[in-house]
mmCIF file of C-alpha atoms in Angstrom:
data_model
loop_
_atom_site.group_PDB
_atom_site.id
_atom_site.type_symbol
_atom_site.label_atom_id
_atom_site.label_comp_id
_atom_site.label_asym_id
_atom_site.label_seq_id
_atom_site.Cartn_x
_atom_site.Cartn_y
_atom_site.Cartn_z
ATOM 1 C CA MET A 191 75.965 96.918 95.338
ATOM 2 C CA ALA A 192 79.150 95.819 93.548
ATOM 3 C CA THR A 193 82.235 95.857 95.749
ATOM 4 C CA CYS A 194 85.975 95.285 95.538
ATOM 5 C CA ASN A 195 88.772 94.870 98.075
ATOM 6 C CA VAL A 196 91.193 97.701 98.848
ATOM 7 C CA SER A 197 93.992 98.146 101.335
ATOM 8 C CA VAL A 198 93.453 100.436 104.330
ATOM 9 C CA GLU A 199 96.864 101.443 105.682
ATOM 10 C CA PHE A 200 97.305 103.061 109.103
ATOM 11 C CA TRP A 201 100.478 105.099 109.616
ATOM 12 C CA CYS A 202 101.310 105.399 113.316
ATOM 13 C CA GLU A 203 104.072 107.437 114.975
ATOM 14 C CA PHE A 204 105.067 109.336 111.812
ATOM 15 C CA GLY A 205 104.993 106.156 109.741
ATOM 16 C CA ALA A 206 107.335 104.201 112.047
ATOM 17 C CA THR A 207 104.615 101.552 112.351
ATOM 18 C CA GLU A 208 102.270 100.581 109.529
ATOM 19 C CA LEU A 209 99.133 98.512 110.007
ATOM 20 C CA LYS A 210 97.574 97.162 106.815
ATOM 21 C CA TYR A 211 94.138 95.598 106.407
ATOM 22 C CA LYS A 212 91.943 94.568 103.485
ATOM 23 C CA HIS A 213 88.366 95.821 103.384
ATOM 24 C CA SER A 214 85.507 95.556 100.906
ATOM 25 C CA ILE A 215 84.435 98.894 99.420
ATOM 26 C CA PRO A 216 81.632 99.959 97.026
ATOM 27 C CA LYS A 217 83.057 100.077 93.495
ATOM 28 C CA THR A 218 81.396 103.452 92.968
ATOM 29 C CA LEU A 219 84.011 104.968 95.298
ATOM 30 C CA VAL A 220 86.925 103.662 93.246
ATOM 31 C CA THR A 221 87.523 105.987 90.314
ATOM 32 C CA GLN A 222 89.942 105.642 87.437
ATOM 33 C CA VAL A 223 93.119 107.683 87.183
ATOM 34 C CA GLY A 224 92.382 111.073 85.658
ATOM 35 C CA GLN A 225 88.660 111.053 86.413
ATOM 36 C CA ALA A 226 86.967 114.017 88.079
ATOM 37 C CA ARG A 227 87.274 114.448 91.835
ATOM 38 C CA PRO A 228 84.480 112.877 93.925
ATOM 39 C CA ASN A 229 81.405 115.031 94.517
ATOM 40 C CA HIS A 230 79.779 115.705 97.881
ATOM 41 C CA ALA A 231 77.622 112.565 97.714
ATOM 42 C CA ALA A 232 80.682 110.386 97.084
ATOM 43 C CA SER A 233 82.573 112.049 99.943
ATOM 44 C CA ALA A 234 79.639 111.400 102.292
ATOM 45 C CA LEU A 235 79.526 107.737 101.184
ATOM 46 C CA PHE A 236 83.279 107.434 101.769
ATOM 47 C CA LEU A 237 82.854 108.824 105.289
ATOM 48 C CA GLN A 238 80.001 106.395 105.995
ATOM 49 C CA TRP A 239 82.187 103.511 104.795
ATOM 50 C CA ILE A 240 85.402 104.447 106.637
ATOM 51 C CA ARG A 241 83.956 105.238 110.088
ATOM 52 C CA PRO A 242 83.281 101.641 111.228
ATOM 53 C CA ILE A 243 86.709 100.652 109.899
ATOM 54 C CA LEU A 244 88.366 103.347 112.025
ATOM 55 C CA ARG A 245 86.478 102.095 115.082
ATOM 56 C CA GLU A 246 87.369 98.473 114.315
ATOM 57 C CA HIS A 247 91.104 99.184 114.301
ATOM 58 C CA GLU A 248 91.192 101.947 116.928
ATOM 59 C CA ALA A 249 92.565 99.681 119.674
ATOM 60 C CA ALA A 250 95.425 98.496 117.446
ATOM 61 C CA CYS A 251 96.176 102.101 116.474
ATOM 62 C CA ARG A 252 96.311 103.200 120.114
ATOM 63 C CA LYS A 253 98.759 100.397 120.866
ATOM 64 C CA ALA A 254 100.990 101.306 117.910
ATOM 65 C CA ALA A 255 100.785 105.097 118.290
ATOM 66 C CA GLY A 256 103.548 107.171 119.855
ATOM 67 C CA ALA A 257 103.653 107.667 123.623
ATOM 68 C CA ARG A 258 104.179 111.431 123.278
ATOM 69 C CA CYS A 259 101.867 114.181 122.053
ATOM 70 C CA GLU A 260 102.950 115.176 118.547
ATOM 71 C CA SER A 261 102.239 118.814 119.368
ATOM 72 C CA CYS A 262 103.644 119.521 122.860
ATOM 73 C CA GLY A 263 105.690 116.408 123.606
ATOM 74 C CA GLY A 264 103.692 115.579 126.747
ATOM 75 C CA LEU A 265 102.288 112.147 127.503
ATOM 76 C CA ALA A 266 99.751 111.117 124.855
ATOM 77 C CA LYS A 267 96.262 110.249 126.077
ATOM 78 C CA ASP A 268 94.331 110.104 122.811
ATOM 79 C CA ILE A 269 94.723 109.700 119.060
ATOM 80 C CA LEU A 270 93.376 111.340 115.931
ATOM 81 C CA GLN A 271 92.663 109.200 112.871
ATOM 82 C CA SER A 272 92.756 111.184 109.623
ATOM 83 C CA PRO A 273 91.626 109.122 106.595
ATOM 84 C CA ILE A 274 93.014 110.118 103.202
ATOM 85 C CA SER A 275 91.528 108.641 100.044
ATOM 86 C CA TYR A 276 93.786 107.461 97.228
ATOM 87 C CA LEU A 277 90.931 105.531 95.624
ATOM 88 C CA HIS A 278 91.604 107.316 92.334
ATOM 89 C CA ALA A 279 95.218 106.103 92.074
ATOM 90 C CA GLU A 280 96.621 103.256 89.966
ATOM 91 C CA ARG A 281 96.635 101.119 93.100
ATOM 92 C CA PRO A 282 93.533 102.297 94.985
ATOM 93 C CA PHE A 283 93.966 102.395 98.754
ATOM 94 C CA VAL A 284 93.122 104.476 101.823
ATOM 95 C CA LEU A 285 95.796 105.945 104.063
ATOM 96 C CA VAL A 286 94.899 106.750 107.678
ATOM 97 C CA VAL A 287 97.365 108.998 109.500
ATOM 98 C CA VAL A 288 97.268 108.274 113.238
ATOM 99 C CA SER A 289 98.421 111.203 115.392
ATOM 100 C CA SER A 290 99.031 111.018 119.142
ATOM 101 C CA PHE A 291 98.047 113.977 121.316
ATOM 102 C CA CYS A 292 97.756 114.761 125.013
ATOM 103 C CA GLY A 293 94.022 115.451 125.046
ATOM 104 C CA GLU A 294 94.347 119.225 125.411
ATOM 105 C CA GLU A 295 92.128 121.213 123.053
ATOM 106 C CA GLY A 296 94.990 123.404 121.859
ATOM 107 C CA CYS A 297 97.130 120.418 120.895
ATOM 108 C CA GLU A 298 94.232 118.786 119.053
ATOM 109 C CA ILE A 299 93.658 121.973 117.056
ATOM 110 C CA ARG A 300 97.360 122.308 116.166
ATOM 111 C CA THR A 301 97.504 118.631 115.175
ATOM 112 C CA ARG A 302 94.497 119.083 112.874
ATOM 113 C CA GLN A 303 96.026 122.239 111.380
ATOM 114 C CA GLU A 304 99.257 120.370 110.661
ATOM 115 C CA MET A 305 97.250 117.573 109.051
ATOM 116 C CA GLN A 306 95.670 120.134 106.729
ATOM 117 C CA ASP A 307 99.153 121.387 105.812
ATOM 118 C CA THR A 308 100.203 117.824 105.066
ATOM 119 C CA MET A 309 97.201 117.386 102.791
ATOM 120 C CA ALA A 310 97.976 120.624 100.949
ATOM 121 C CA GLU A 311 101.581 119.538 100.422
ATOM 122 C CA ALA A 312 100.453 116.087 99.253
ATOM 123 C CA GLY A 313 98.212 117.709 96.674
ATOM 124 C CA GLN A 314 100.971 120.002 95.427
ATOM 125 C CA ALA A 315 103.484 117.170 95.269
ATOM 126 C CA GLY A 316 101.035 114.915 93.486
ATOM 127 C CA GLY A 317 100.641 112.327 96.195
ATOM 128 C CA ASN A 318 102.280 110.938 99.293
ATOM 129 C CA ASN A 319 106.039 110.532 99.017
ATOM 130 C CA GLY A 320 105.824 107.046 100.472
ATOM 131 C CA ALA A 321 103.303 105.865 97.907
ATOM 132 C CA LYS A 322 104.732 106.186 94.406
ATOM 133 C CA GLN A 323 101.539 104.874 92.845
ATOM 134 C CA THR A 324 99.803 108.150 93.728
ATOM 135 C CA GLN A 325 102.223 110.516 92.009
ATOM 136 C CA GLY A 326 100.382 112.901 89.747
ATOM 137 C CA GLN A 327 97.139 112.457 91.678
ATOM 138 C CA ASP A 328 95.458 114.623 94.342
ATOM 139 C CA ALA A 329 94.894 113.091 97.753
ATOM 140 C CA GLN A 330 91.419 113.610 99.208
ATOM 141 C CA SER A 331 90.619 113.891 102.898
ATOM 142 C CA THR A 332 87.579 114.500 105.112
ATOM 143 C CA GLU A 333 89.746 116.344 107.665
ATOM 144 C CA GLY A 334 87.951 119.492 108.849
ATOM 145 C CA LYS A 335 84.884 118.775 106.708
ATOM 146 C CA VAL A 336 82.558 117.020 109.172
ATOM 147 C CA CYS A 337 80.594 118.393 112.120
ATOM 148 C CA ARG A 338 82.543 117.934 115.322
ATOM 149 C CA VAL A 339 79.356 117.360 117.340
ATOM 150 C CA CYS A 340 77.271 114.986 115.206
ATOM 151 C CA GLY A 341 79.734 113.851 112.521
ATOM 152 C CA GLU A 342 77.546 114.976 109.610
ATOM 153 C CA MET A 343 79.185 116.348 106.487
ATOM 154 C CA ALA A 344 76.132 118.036 104.921
ATOM 155 C CA GLY A 345 76.263 121.780 105.492
ATOM 156 C CA ALA A 346 79.361 121.584 107.706
ATOM 157 C CA ARG A 347 81.418 124.778 107.781
ATOM 158 C CA ARG A 348 84.815 125.290 109.340
ATOM 159 C CA CYS A 349 85.369 127.485 112.375
ATOM 160 C CA SER A 350 86.328 130.830 110.839
ATOM 161 C CA ARG A 351 89.049 131.403 113.419
ATOM 162 C CA CYS A 352 91.088 128.190 113.589
ATOM 163 C CA LEU A 353 89.814 126.490 110.387
ATOM 164 C CA ALA A 354 90.579 123.145 112.057
ATOM 165 C CA VAL A 355 87.092 121.928 113.032
ATOM 166 C CA ALA A 356 83.660 122.231 111.427
ATOM 167 C CA TYR A 357 80.018 122.400 112.501
ATOM 168 C CA CYS A 358 76.804 121.673 110.607
ATOM 169 C CA SER A 359 74.860 124.417 112.419
ATOM 170 C CA ARG A 360 75.298 127.408 114.714
ATOM 171 C CA GLN A 361 73.583 125.408 117.459
ATOM 172 C CA HIS A 362 76.242 122.698 117.404
ATOM 173 C CA GLN A 363 78.973 125.321 117.306
ATOM 174 C CA LYS A 364 77.506 126.954 120.419
ATOM 175 C CA GLU A 365 77.234 123.592 122.192
ATOM 176 C CA ASP A 366 80.921 122.866 121.593
ATOM 177 C CA TRP A 367 82.244 126.385 122.218
ATOM 178 C CA LYS A 368 82.885 125.884 125.956
ATOM 179 C CA VAL A 369 85.436 123.199 125.078
ATOM 180 C CA HIS A 370 86.629 124.526 121.743
ATOM 181 C CA LYS A 371 87.415 128.064 122.943
ATOM 182 C CA LYS A 372 90.252 126.693 125.105
ATOM 183 C CA GLY A 373 92.287 125.880 122.018
ATOM 184 C CA CYS A 374 90.711 127.917 119.215
ATOM 185 C CA LYS A 375 93.438 130.114 117.759
ATOM 186 C CA PRO A 376 94.145 131.473 114.272
ATOM 187 C CA LYS A 377 96.340 129.169 112.254
ATOM 188 C CA ALA A 378 99.988 130.086 112.772
ATOM 189 C CA SER A 379 102.521 129.819 109.974
ATOM 190 C CA LYS A 380 104.152 126.452 109.516
ATOM 191 C CA GLU A 381 107.501 127.923 110.579
ATOM 192 C CA ALA A 382 106.028 129.310 113.813
ATOM 193 C CA ARG A 383 104.435 125.954 114.664
ATOM 194 C CA GLU A 384 107.736 124.175 114.071
ATOM 195 C CA ARG A 385 109.560 126.610 116.386
ATOM 196 C CA SER A 386 106.939 126.098 119.093
ATOM 197 C CA LYS A 387 107.150 122.323 118.718
ATOM 198 C CA ARG A 388 110.946 122.384 119.015
ATOM 199 C CA ARG A 389 110.748 124.496 122.182
ATOM 200 C CA SER A 390 108.189 122.219 123.852
ATOM 201 C CA ARG A 391 110.123 119.077 122.923
ATOM 202 C CA GLY A 392 113.564 120.510 123.632
ATOM 203 C CA GLY A 393 113.616 119.408 127.267
ATOM 204 C CA LEU A 394 112.663 115.868 126.325
ATOM 205 C CA THR A 395 115.344 115.699 123.625
ATOM 206 C CA ASP A 396 118.058 117.127 125.899
ATOM 207 C CA TRP A 397 117.149 114.722 128.712
ATOM 208 C CA LYS A 398 117.680 111.671 126.516
ATOM 209 C CA VAL A 399 121.305 112.777 126.112
ATOM 210 C CA HIS A 400 121.825 114.312 129.550
ATOM 211 C CA LYS A 401 120.520 111.377 131.601
ATOM 212 C CA LYS A 402 123.449 109.198 130.450
ATOM 213 C CA GLY A 403 125.875 111.278 132.489
ATOM 214 C CA CYS A 404 123.577 112.850 135.073
ATOM 215 C CA LYS A 405 124.854 112.126 138.610
ATOM 216 C CA PRO A 406 124.416 113.820 142.015
ATOM 217 C CA LYS A 407 126.938 116.541 142.741
ATOM 218 C CA ALA A 408 129.867 115.187 144.740
ATOM 219 C CA SER A 409 130.680 116.784 148.108
#
């Protein structure tokens, strides 16, 4: 199979840290500007290709990721890696957004929902603002399109309530429900999520300022 080298760029802590690597990719996944969007078979091949790359660089991503959950502001215990394909752009590359979260189901769901919003905005804007080569092109992501239990894409359908995770069968959905129900909530508006995020982070933000002058009360 013919291959070519492309850049895989990991954005950690809202893009504060970027990790860039070169990887060989099947040429069939690299389309020319203006060509039709990839079909299901191409998306499945992309997922098969990117998974070992995500695992290979997971340790580096954990080290570079933020120390706080991007949803609640608590201590981060895990990361989410969301690959976004720009293999149809003038300069083909793959962007992987690395999000820190505390490990709670609710925070994972909200983080995935926000990632979907980001993808929708990227599509409307014609590409990521930080990558001018993609302007005028639609970004493509596997976020919310693979089974949460087995990782398969074929037949995967999103949870009808939260729309953040997907399952390839009712059996896998049932198996995961005990965990998923803790955080499964209808998608709130972007404004509501921003208000909630500000409230949960407010104490942390205030403390950074307050601690400079915080002293015990004098007698």
